[in-house]
Coordinates of C-alpha atoms in Angstrom, one line a residue:
X474 CA 0.0 0.1 0.2
X475 CA 1.9 3.4 -1.2
X476 CA 1.6 6.1 2.5
X477 CA 0.1 9.7 2.3
X478 CA 3.8 11.0 1.6
X479 CA 4.3 8.5 -1.6
X480 CA 1.1 9.5 -3.2
X481 CA 2.6 12.9 -3.2
X482 CA 6.0 12.3 -4.0
X483 CA 4.6 10.4 -7.5
X484 CA 2.5 13.3 -8.0
X485 CA 4.9 15.7 -8.2
X486 CA 7.2 13.7 -10.1
X487 CA 3.7 12.8 -12.3
X488 CA 3.6 17.2 -13.0
X489 CA 7.0 17.7 -12.9
X490 CA 6.9 15.4 -15.7
X491 CA 3.8 17.6 -17.2
X492 CA 6.0 20.2 -16.6
X493 CA 8.7 19.8 -18.2
X494 CA 7.1 18.1 -21.2
X495 CA 4.7 21.3 -21.8
X496 CA 8.0 23.7 -21.0
X497 CA 9.6 21.7 -24.4
X498 CA 6.7 22.2 -26.2
X499 CA 6.1 26.4 -25.7
X500 CA 10.2 27.1 -26.0
X501 CA 10.5 24.6 -29.3
X502 CA 6.8 26.7 -30.5
X503 CA 8.7 30.1 -29.5
X504 CA 12.0 30.0 -31.5
X505 CA 13.1 32.9 -32.6
X506 CA 11.4 35.4 -30.4
X507 CA 14.4 35.2 -28.0
X508 CA 11.6 35.0 -24.8
X509 CA 11.5 32.0 -24.4
X510 CA 13.4 30.8 -21.2
X511 CA 11.9 34.0 -19.5
X512 CA 8.2 33.2 -20.3
X513 CA 8.1 29.2 -19.8
X514 CA 10.8 29.3 -16.9
X515 CA 9.4 27.9 -13.5
X516 CA 9.5 30.4 -10.5
X517 CA 11.8 27.9 -8.7
X518 CA 14.1 28.0 -11.7
X519 CA 13.9 31.7 -13.1
X520 CA 13.9 33.1 -9.5
X521 CA 15.1 30.8 -7.3
X522 CA 15.7 33.2 -4.5
X523 CA 11.7 34.3 -4.7
X524 CA 10.5 31.0 -5.1
X525 CA 12.9 30.3 -1.3
X526 CA 11.0 33.4 0.6
X527 CA 7.8 31.6 -0.6
X528 CA 8.4 28.3 0.6
X529 CA 9.5 29.4 3.4
X530 CA 6.3 31.9 4.4
X531 CA 4.0 28.2 3.4
X532 CA 6.3 26.7 6.4
X533 CA 5.6 29.5 8.7
X534 CA 1.6 28.8 7.5
X535 CA 2.0 24.8 8.1
X536 CA 3.7 25.2 11.2
X537 CA 2.4 28.1 13.3
X538 CA -1.2 28.7 14.9
X539 CA -3.2 31.5 12.8
X540 CA -5.2 33.5 14.7
X541 CA -5.3 36.3 13.4
X542 CA -9.3 37.5 13.0
X543 CA -8.9 39.0 9.7
X544 CA -7.1 35.9 7.6
X545 CA -8.1 32.3 6.4
X546 CA -6.8 30.0 4.2
X547 CA -8.4 29.7 0.9
X548 CA -9.0 27.0 -1.2
X549 CA -7.2 24.7 -4.0
X550 CA -10.2 26.5 -6.5
X551 CA -9.5 30.4 -5.4
X552 CA -6.0 30.5 -6.0
X553 CA -6.3 28.3 -9.4
X554 CA -8.6 31.7 -10.7
X555 CA -6.0 33.9 -8.7
X556 CA -3.8 32.1 -11.5
X557 CA -5.0 32.0 -14.5
X558 CA -4.6 33.9 -17.6
X559 CA -7.7 36.4 -16.6
X560 CA -4.7 38.6 -15.1
X561 CA -3.8 39.4 -18.5
X562 CA -7.3 40.8 -19.6
X563 CA -7.8 44.8 -19.1
X564 CA -11.7 45.3 -18.7
X565 CA -12.4 49.2 -17.6
X566 CA -16.1 49.2 -17.2
X567 CA -18.9 46.8 -16.8
X568 CA -20.2 44.0 -18.4
X569 CA -21.6 44.9 -22.0
X570 CA -20.6 48.7 -21.2
X571 CA -16.5 47.9 -21.5
X572 CA -13.8 50.5 -22.4
X573 CA -12.1 47.6 -24.4
X574 CA -12.5 44.6 -27.3
X575 CA -12.3 40.6 -26.5
X576 CA -14.4 41.5 -23.5
X577 CA -17.2 38.7 -24.5
X578 CA -16.0 35.7 -22.2
X579 CA -14.8 38.4 -18.6
X580 CA -18.5 39.8 -19.6
X581 CA -20.1 36.0 -19.0
X582 CA -17.1 35.7 -15.9
X583 CA -18.7 38.6 -14.0
X584 CA -22.0 38.5 -14.6
X585 CA -21.4 34.8 -12.3
X586 CA -19.7 36.0 -9.9
X587 CA -22.1 38.5 -9.8
X588 CA -25.2 36.1 -9.5
X589 CA -23.8 34.2 -7.1
X590 CA -23.2 36.8 -5.5
X591 CA -26.4 37.2 -4.3
X592 CA -27.4 34.3 -4.9
X593 CA -25.3 33.1 -1.6
X594 CA -26.9 35.9 0.7
X595 CA -30.6 35.0 -0.7
X596 CA -31.1 38.1 -2.9
X597 CA -33.6 39.0 -5.7
X598 CA -32.0 40.5 -8.5
X599 CA -34.7 42.8 -8.6
X600 CA -34.3 44.1 -5.4
X601 CA -30.2 44.0 -4.5
X602 CA -27.9 45.1 -7.3
X603 CA -24.3 44.1 -6.7
X604 CA -20.8 45.5 -8.0
X605 CA -17.9 42.4 -7.8
X606 CA -14.5 45.3 -9.2
X607 CA -13.6 46.5 -5.7
X608 CA -9.7 45.7 -5.5
X609 CA -10.4 45.4 -1.6
X610 CA -12.1 46.0 2.1
X611 CA -10.7 49.8 2.5
X612 CA -11.3 51.2 -1.5
X613 CA -14.8 49.7 -1.3
X614 CA -15.8 51.5 1.9
X615 CA -14.8 55.3 0.4
X616 CA -16.4 54.4 -3.3
X617 CA -19.4 54.0 -1.3
X618 CA -19.0 57.1 0.6
X619 CA -17.8 58.7 -2.4
X620 CA -21.2 57.8 -4.0
X621 CA -23.2 58.5 -1.2
X622 CA -21.8 61.3 0.5
X623 CA -20.7 64.5 -1.1
X624 CA -17.6 65.4 -0.4
X625 CA -17.3 67.0 3.6
X626 CA -20.9 65.3 4.0
X627 CA -21.2 63.3 7.5
X628 CA -20.8 59.9 8.5
X629 CA -21.3 58.0 11.8
X630 CA -18.9 54.9 12.8
X631 CA -17.7 52.5 15.7
X632 CA -14.7 54.3 17.2
X633 CA -11.6 52.3 16.1
X634 CA -10.5 52.1 20.1
X635 CA -14.1 50.5 20.8
X636 CA -14.6 48.1 17.8
X637 CA -14.4 49.7 14.8
X638 CA -12.4 49.6 11.3
X639 CA -10.1 52.3 10.1
X640 CA -12.4 53.5 7.1
X641 CA -15.3 53.6 9.7
X642 CA -14.1 57.3 9.8
X643 CA -10.9 57.2 12.9
X644 CA -9.1 60.2 13.9
X645 CA -7.7 61.0 17.1
X646 CA -8.5 64.9 18.5
X647 CA -4.8 65.8 17.0
X648 CA -5.1 64.2 13.3
X649 CA -7.2 62.8 10.9
X650 CA -6.0 59.2 10.2
X651 CA -7.9 57.4 7.4
X652 CA -9.0 59.2 3.8
X653 CA -13.0 58.3 5.3
X654 CA -11.8 61.2 8.2
X655 CA -9.8 63.2 5.9
X656 CA -12.4 63.9 2.9
X657 CA -16.0 63.2 4.9
X658 CA -16.8 64.8 8.5
X659 CA -16.8 62.1 10.8
X660 CA -18.2 61.1 14.3
X661 CA -17.0 58.2 16.4
X662 CA -19.9 56.2 18.1
X663 CA -19.1 54.1 21.5
X664 CA -19.0 51.4 23.7
X665 CA -20.4 51.0 26.8
X666 CA -17.4 51.2 28.8
X667 CA -18.3 48.4 31.0
X668 CA -20.1 46.0 29.7
X669 CA -18.2 46.7 25.7
X670 CA -21.2 47.2 24.2
X671 CA -22.1 49.3 21.8
X672 CA -24.4 52.4 23.4
X673 CA -27.5 52.7 20.8
X674 CA -28.8 55.5 23.0
X675 CA -25.6 57.2 23.3
X676 CA -26.3 56.7 19.4
X677 CA -29.2 57.6 18.8
X678 CA -28.5 61.0 20.7
X679 CA -25.2 62.1 19.3
X680 CA -27.3 61.0 15.3
X681 CA -29.5 63.5 16.4
X682 CA -27.0 66.5 16.8
X683 CA -24.7 65.4 13.7
X684 CA -27.2 64.8 12.0
X685 CA -24.9 61.9 9.2
X686 CA -26.2 61.6 5.5
X687 CA -24.6 58.1 6.6
X688 CA -24.4 56.0 10.0
X689 CA -21.7 52.7 9.4
X690 CA -23.0 49.6 11.1
X691 CA -19.3 47.0 11.1
X692 CA -17.0 46.5 12.9
X693 CA -13.0 45.0 13.0
X694 CA -12.9 43.5 16.7
X695 CA -16.5 43.2 18.2
X696 CA -17.4 40.2 19.4
X697 CA -21.9 39.8 19.7
X698 CA -23.8 40.4 17.1
X699 CA -25.1 43.9 15.7
X700 CA -28.5 45.0 16.0
X701 CA -29.2 46.4 12.5
X702 CA -33.1 46.9 13.5
X703 CA -31.6 49.5 15.5
X704 CA -29.2 51.2 13.7
X705 CA -32.4 51.5 11.3
X706 CA -34.5 53.1 13.7
X707 CA -31.7 55.7 14.5
X708 CA -31.1 56.3 11.0
X709 CA -34.8 56.6 10.1
X710 CA -34.5 59.2 13.0
X711 CA -32.4 61.7 11.2
X712 CA -33.0 60.8 7.3
X713 CA -29.7 58.6 6.9
X714 CA -28.7 55.9 4.8
X715 CA -27.6 52.8 6.7
X716 CA -24.3 50.9 5.4
X717 CA -23.6 48.0 6.7
X718 CA -19.3 46.6 6.3
X719 CA -19.7 43.2 7.0
X720 CA -16.6 41.9 6.3
X721 CA -15.7 40.7 9.1
X722 CA -18.3 38.0 9.3
X723 CA -19.9 37.1 6.1
X724 CA -19.4 33.9 6.3
X725 CA -21.1 33.4 9.3
X726 CA -23.9 35.6 7.8
X727 CA -24.5 33.3 4.3
X728 CA -24.5 30.4 6.6
X729 CA -27.0 32.0 9.0
X730 CA -25.3 31.4 11.9
X731 CA -25.3 35.2 12.8
X732 CA -27.4 38.2 12.0
X733 CA -28.0 39.1 8.0
X734 CA -27.9 42.9 7.6
X735 CA -29.7 42.9 4.8
X736 CA -33.1 43.0 5.4
X737 CA -32.3 46.6 7.0
X738 CA -29.5 48.4 5.2
X739 CA -29.3 50.4 2.0
X740 CA -25.9 48.9 1.4
X741 CA -23.7 45.9 2.7
X742 CA -19.5 45.5 1.7
X743 CA -17.4 42.5 2.5
X744 CA -14.2 41.0 1.5
X745 CA -13.8 38.2 0.3
X746 CA -10.3 37.0 2.6
X747 CA -11.9 36.7 5.8
X748 CA -14.5 34.0 7.0
X749 CA -15.7 34.3 3.7
X750 CA -12.5 31.9 2.8
X751 CA -12.2 33.4 -1.0
X752 CA -9.6 35.6 -2.3
X753 CA -8.3 39.3 -1.1
X754 CA -11.0 41.3 -3.4
X755 CA -14.5 43.0 -2.2
X756 CA -18.9 43.1 -3.0
X757 CA -20.6 46.2 -2.6
X758 CA -24.2 45.4 -2.3
X759 CA -26.9 48.3 -3.1
X760 CA -30.6 48.4 -2.6
X761 CA -32.5 49.1 -5.9
X762 CA -37.1 49.9 -6.4
X763 CA -38.9 51.9 -3.5
X764 CA -36.5 53.5 -0.8
X765 CA -39.6 56.0 0.7
X766 CA -43.0 57.2 -0.1
X767 CA -43.7 60.6 0.6
X768 CA -46.1 62.5 2.1
X769 CA -47.8 62.9 -1.2
X770 CA -47.6 59.2 -1.7
X771 CA -44.8 59.0 -4.9
X772 CA -42.5 56.9 -4.1
X773 CA -39.1 57.9 -4.1
X774 CA -36.8 55.4 -5.8
X775 CA -33.1 54.3 -5.4
X776 CA -30.8 55.2 -7.4
X777 CA -27.5 53.8 -5.9
X778 CA -26.5 51.7 -8.7
X779 CA -25.7 54.2 -10.7
X780 CA -23.5 55.8 -8.5
X781 CA -22.0 53.3 -6.8
X782 CA -20.7 51.8 -9.4
X783 CA -19.5 55.0 -11.1
X784 CA -17.2 55.7 -7.7
X785 CA -16.0 52.4 -8.1
X786 CA -15.1 52.9 -12.1
X787 CA -14.0 56.0 -13.4
X788 CA -14.2 57.4 -9.8
X789 CA -11.4 55.6 -8.1
X790 CA -10.7 53.0 -10.2
X791 CA -9.0 51.5 -13.2
X792 CA -9.8 48.1 -14.8
X793 CA -11.5 45.5 -11.9
X794 CA -9.1 42.4 -10.8
X795 CA -10.5 39.4 -13.7
X796 CA -8.4 37.2 -11.9
X797 CA -10.0 38.1 -8.1
X798 CA -13.8 38.4 -10.0
X799 CA -13.1 34.5 -11.1
X800 CA -11.9 33.4 -7.4
X801 CA -15.5 35.1 -6.0
X802 CA -17.2 33.7 -8.0
X803 CA -15.9 30.1 -7.4
X804 CA -15.9 31.2 -3.6
X805 CA -19.8 32.4 -3.4
X806 CA -20.2 28.8 -5.4
X807 CA -18.7 27.3 -2.2
X808 CA -20.8 29.4 0.1
X809 CA -23.9 27.3 -0.7
X810 CA -22.8 23.9 0.5
X811 CA -24.1 22.3 3.3
X812 CA -20.0 21.6 3.7
X813 CA -19.4 25.6 4.3
X814 CA -22.6 26.2 6.4
X815 CA -21.0 23.1 9.1
X816 CA -17.6 24.7 8.7
X817 CA -19.5 28.5 9.6
X818 CA -20.7 27.4 12.9
X819 CA -17.6 25.3 13.7
X820 CA -16.1 28.5 13.9
X821 CA -18.5 30.0 15.7
X822 CA -17.7 26.8 18.1
X823 CA -14.6 26.8 18.3
X824 CA -14.4 30.7 19.7
X825 CA -17.1 30.5 21.9
X826 CA -14.5 28.1 23.3
X827 CA -11.8 29.9 23.6
X828 CA -12.8 32.5 25.0
X829 CA -14.0 30.1 27.2
X830 CA -11.3 28.7 28.5
X831 CA -9.5 31.6 28.2
X832 CA -11.3 33.8 31.3
X833 CA -10.9 30.0 32.6
X834 CA -7.5 30.6 33.3
X835 CA -7.8 34.2 34.0
X836 CA -8.5 36.2 31.0
X837 CA -10.7 39.2 31.1
X838 CA -12.3 39.0 27.9
X839 CA -13.9 41.8 26.8
X840 CA -17.9 41.6 26.4
X841 CA -17.5 38.3 28.7
X842 CA -17.1 36.2 25.8
X843 CA -18.0 36.2 21.6
X844 CA -21.1 34.6 19.6
X845 CA -19.2 35.6 16.4
X846 CA -15.5 34.2 15.1
X847 CA -13.5 36.2 17.0
X848 CA -12.2 37.1 20.8
X849 CA -10.3 40.8 21.9
X850 CA -8.3 39.7 25.4
X851 CA -8.4 42.9 27.9
X852 CA -4.4 42.7 29.1
X853 CA -5.0 46.0 31.6
X854 CA -3.4 45.4 34.3
X855 CA -1.6 42.3 34.1
X856 CA 2.1 44.3 33.3
X857 CA 1.9 43.4 29.8
X858 CA 0.6 45.5 27.1
X859 CA -0.9 44.0 23.6
X860 CA 2.0 44.8 21.7
X861 CA 4.3 42.5 24.3
X862 CA 2.1 40.3 24.3
X863 CA 2.0 40.1 20.1
X864 CA 5.4 40.0 20.1
X865 CA 5.8 36.9 22.5
X866 CA 3.5 34.8 20.3
X867 CA 5.1 35.6 17.4
X868 CA 8.3 34.2 18.9
X869 CA 6.8 31.0 19.5
X870 CA 4.4 30.6 16.5
X871 CA 1.5 31.7 17.3
X872 CA -0.2 34.8 15.3
X873 CA -2.4 37.3 15.9
X874 CA -2.6 40.8 16.5
X875 CA -2.4 43.4 19.0
X876 CA -5.4 45.5 19.5
X877 CA -7.0 48.5 21.5
X878 CA -9.7 47.5 24.0
X879 CA -12.8 49.9 25.5
X880 CA -10.6 52.8 26.6
X881 CA -7.7 53.2 25.5
X882 CA -5.4 56.1 24.3
X883 CA -3.5 54.5 21.3
X884 CA -3.7 51.8 18.7
X885 CA 0.3 52.0 18.6
X886 CA -0.1 51.2 22.3
X887 CA -3.1 49.0 22.8
X888 CA -3.5 46.9 26.0
X889 CA -5.3 43.9 24.3
X890 CA -4.6 41.1 21.6
X891 CA -7.0 40.1 18.8
X892 CA -8.1 36.3 18.1
X893 CA -9.7 34.6 15.6
X894 CA -10.3 30.6 14.5
X895 CA -11.7 31.0 10.8
X896 CA -8.1 30.5 10.2
X897 CA -7.5 27.0 12.3
X898 CA -10.5 26.0 11.6
X899 CA -10.4 25.4 8.2
X900 CA -7.2 23.4 8.9
X901 CA -10.1 21.0 10.7
X902 CA -9.3 22.1 14.4
X903 CA -12.3 21.5 16.8
X904 CA -12.7 22.4 20.3
X905 CA -11.1 20.0 22.1
X906 CA -8.2 20.9 19.9
X907 CA -8.6 24.6 21.3
X908 CA -8.4 23.8 25.0
X909 CA -4.5 23.3 23.6
X910 CA -4.0 26.0 21.5
X911 CA -5.1 28.1 24.6
X912 CA -2.6 26.8 27.3
X913 CA 0.2 27.3 24.7
X914 CA -1.8 30.9 24.4
X915 CA -1.2 30.7 28.1
X916 CA 2.5 29.3 29.1
X917 CA 3.4 32.2 26.5
X918 CA 1.8 34.9 28.6
X919 CA 3.4 33.7 31.8
X920 CA 7.1 33.9 29.8
X921 CA 6.1 37.3 28.3
X922 CA 4.9 38.4 32.0
X923 CA 8.9 36.5 33.5
X924 CA 10.5 38.2 30.4
X925 CA 8.5 41.8 30.5
X926 CA 9.8 42.0 34.1
X927 CA 13.4 41.6 33.2
X928 CA 13.2 43.9 30.6
X929 CA 10.9 46.6 32.0
X930 CA 7.8 48.4 30.4
X931 CA 9.9 49.7 27.2
X932 CA 8.9 47.3 24.2
X933 CA 12.4 47.7 22.7
X934 CA 14.5 46.2 25.7
X935 CA 11.3 43.9 26.3
X936 CA 12.3 42.4 22.5
X937 CA 16.6 42.9 23.9
X938 CA 15.6 40.2 26.7
X939 CA 13.7 38.2 24.2
X940 CA 16.3 38.5 21.2
X941 CA 18.9 37.7 24.2
X942 CA 17.9 35.9 27.4
X943 CA 19.3 32.6 27.5
X944 CA 17.1 32.1 30.1
X945 CA 13.8 32.8 27.7
X946 CA 15.3 31.5 24.4
X947 CA 15.8 28.3 25.6
X948 CA 11.7 28.2 27.0
X949 CA 10.1 29.9 23.4
X950 CA 12.3 27.0 21.7
X951 CA 11.0 24.7 24.0
X952 CA 7.4 25.8 23.5
X953 CA 7.8 26.6 19.9
X954 CA 8.9 23.2 19.0
X955 CA 5.8 22.2 20.9
X956 CA 3.3 23.8 19.4
X957 CA 5.0 23.8 16.0
X958 CA 5.1 20.3 16.0
X959 CA 0.7 20.1 17.1
X960 CA 0.4 22.5 14.2
X961 CA 2.0 20.4 11.5
X962 CA -0.1 17.7 12.2
X963 CA -3.0 19.9 10.9
X964 CA -3.7 19.2 6.7
X965 CA -4.0 23.1 5.1
X966 CA -5.7 23.6 1.3
X967 CA -3.4 25.1 -1.7
X968 CA -0.5 23.9 -3.0
X969 CA 1.3 21.7 -1.0
X970 CA 4.9 23.5 -1.6
X971 CA 3.8 26.8 -2.0

């Protein structure tokens, strides 16, 4: 009987023979061009220095525990779309309205992506339209503001330290940080500092004073479902649009394991690469049909389709990335499978277990738990900052990110760190496996506290201790080896070597 390793080796040999045969045939066909070697060489032959770095990153992903909430491991079919001939085609404009010729097939692919995007969330095409061309989430959000809010128009979003996103209008008392605050007038709404939950009453009061054109319902580090009905009521009270940024939770929404924003929103945006487990790209959904009926009984129609589409192109972008649009199409097809629904249920189950076990060990979890895919650990009063926690965890092959917690004054020196379960759930980890993950996190944090007592409060001194102290180095190595051995026991999708 063949072992798994033997089968993989045999397949690689066959693939290498096929590749070499194809290269030989292509080179012969292109003889005389003077470019055959450049055009037909494999990366590992033409640029081994770069290829070795890619393999190094592949090893890091396989050997480490990926707990960054905004990351995932996408499918082989998505990767195949991204590395396809679709990359070669330029196609400014919408399907049927291109500025270049030769887009007959590209039009079919984009229309398929639009159709599947609507189907993924059970949306009727007469009620919702969709643009699948945005390059990523931040430019997609800017396109929404550009299309729907005039320059220096007013927007409100959840404050970054309270779990919002940079592109929801973040600014400090002395500086406008994001383009969303540079080009638009923004006011943040907040969470209750004791519970960590959004203070909807405060939002309603502030909205009546600020009179925003748009309110953003969206998060980057908030572990409870959003009350879209309440958002809608507040928007209606001041005549504002409701824009829901579901980039983090779009996979959960598609699977029906968290509330959907579509019933109450005017516009919805998602990225593809987080819980949705697709490519790095973004999608904007917009309402169609009747928006309101005025006092005279006249229907006021939505006009968002033209405004959003024109904001994406030619307002902010040039030609779309057709390889990414195809990857979105196949990702949205996966959404409708029972396997995907079960995956999203497991993502949430793992996150709940992660939070519960951390609390059992004495860690403070913002909002007291989670209902989604992420957990925010609050280290205030422990003697370890979020930056130090991120660094020590990284040193032992656990990837997370430092993060603000309610009450923090600086995003660069936060008091917490954020954990997410989508990536490790993709690799097959279940609740019992996350018990072991929590043990590893706890050991790393305790080691970080030990190092911090030696270094003092400054991060630069802390990093120096991690790099030079013999006792700390020995303990980190032992823990890292244990973690990497555990991680390597779980499979990864994609290409086996890169």
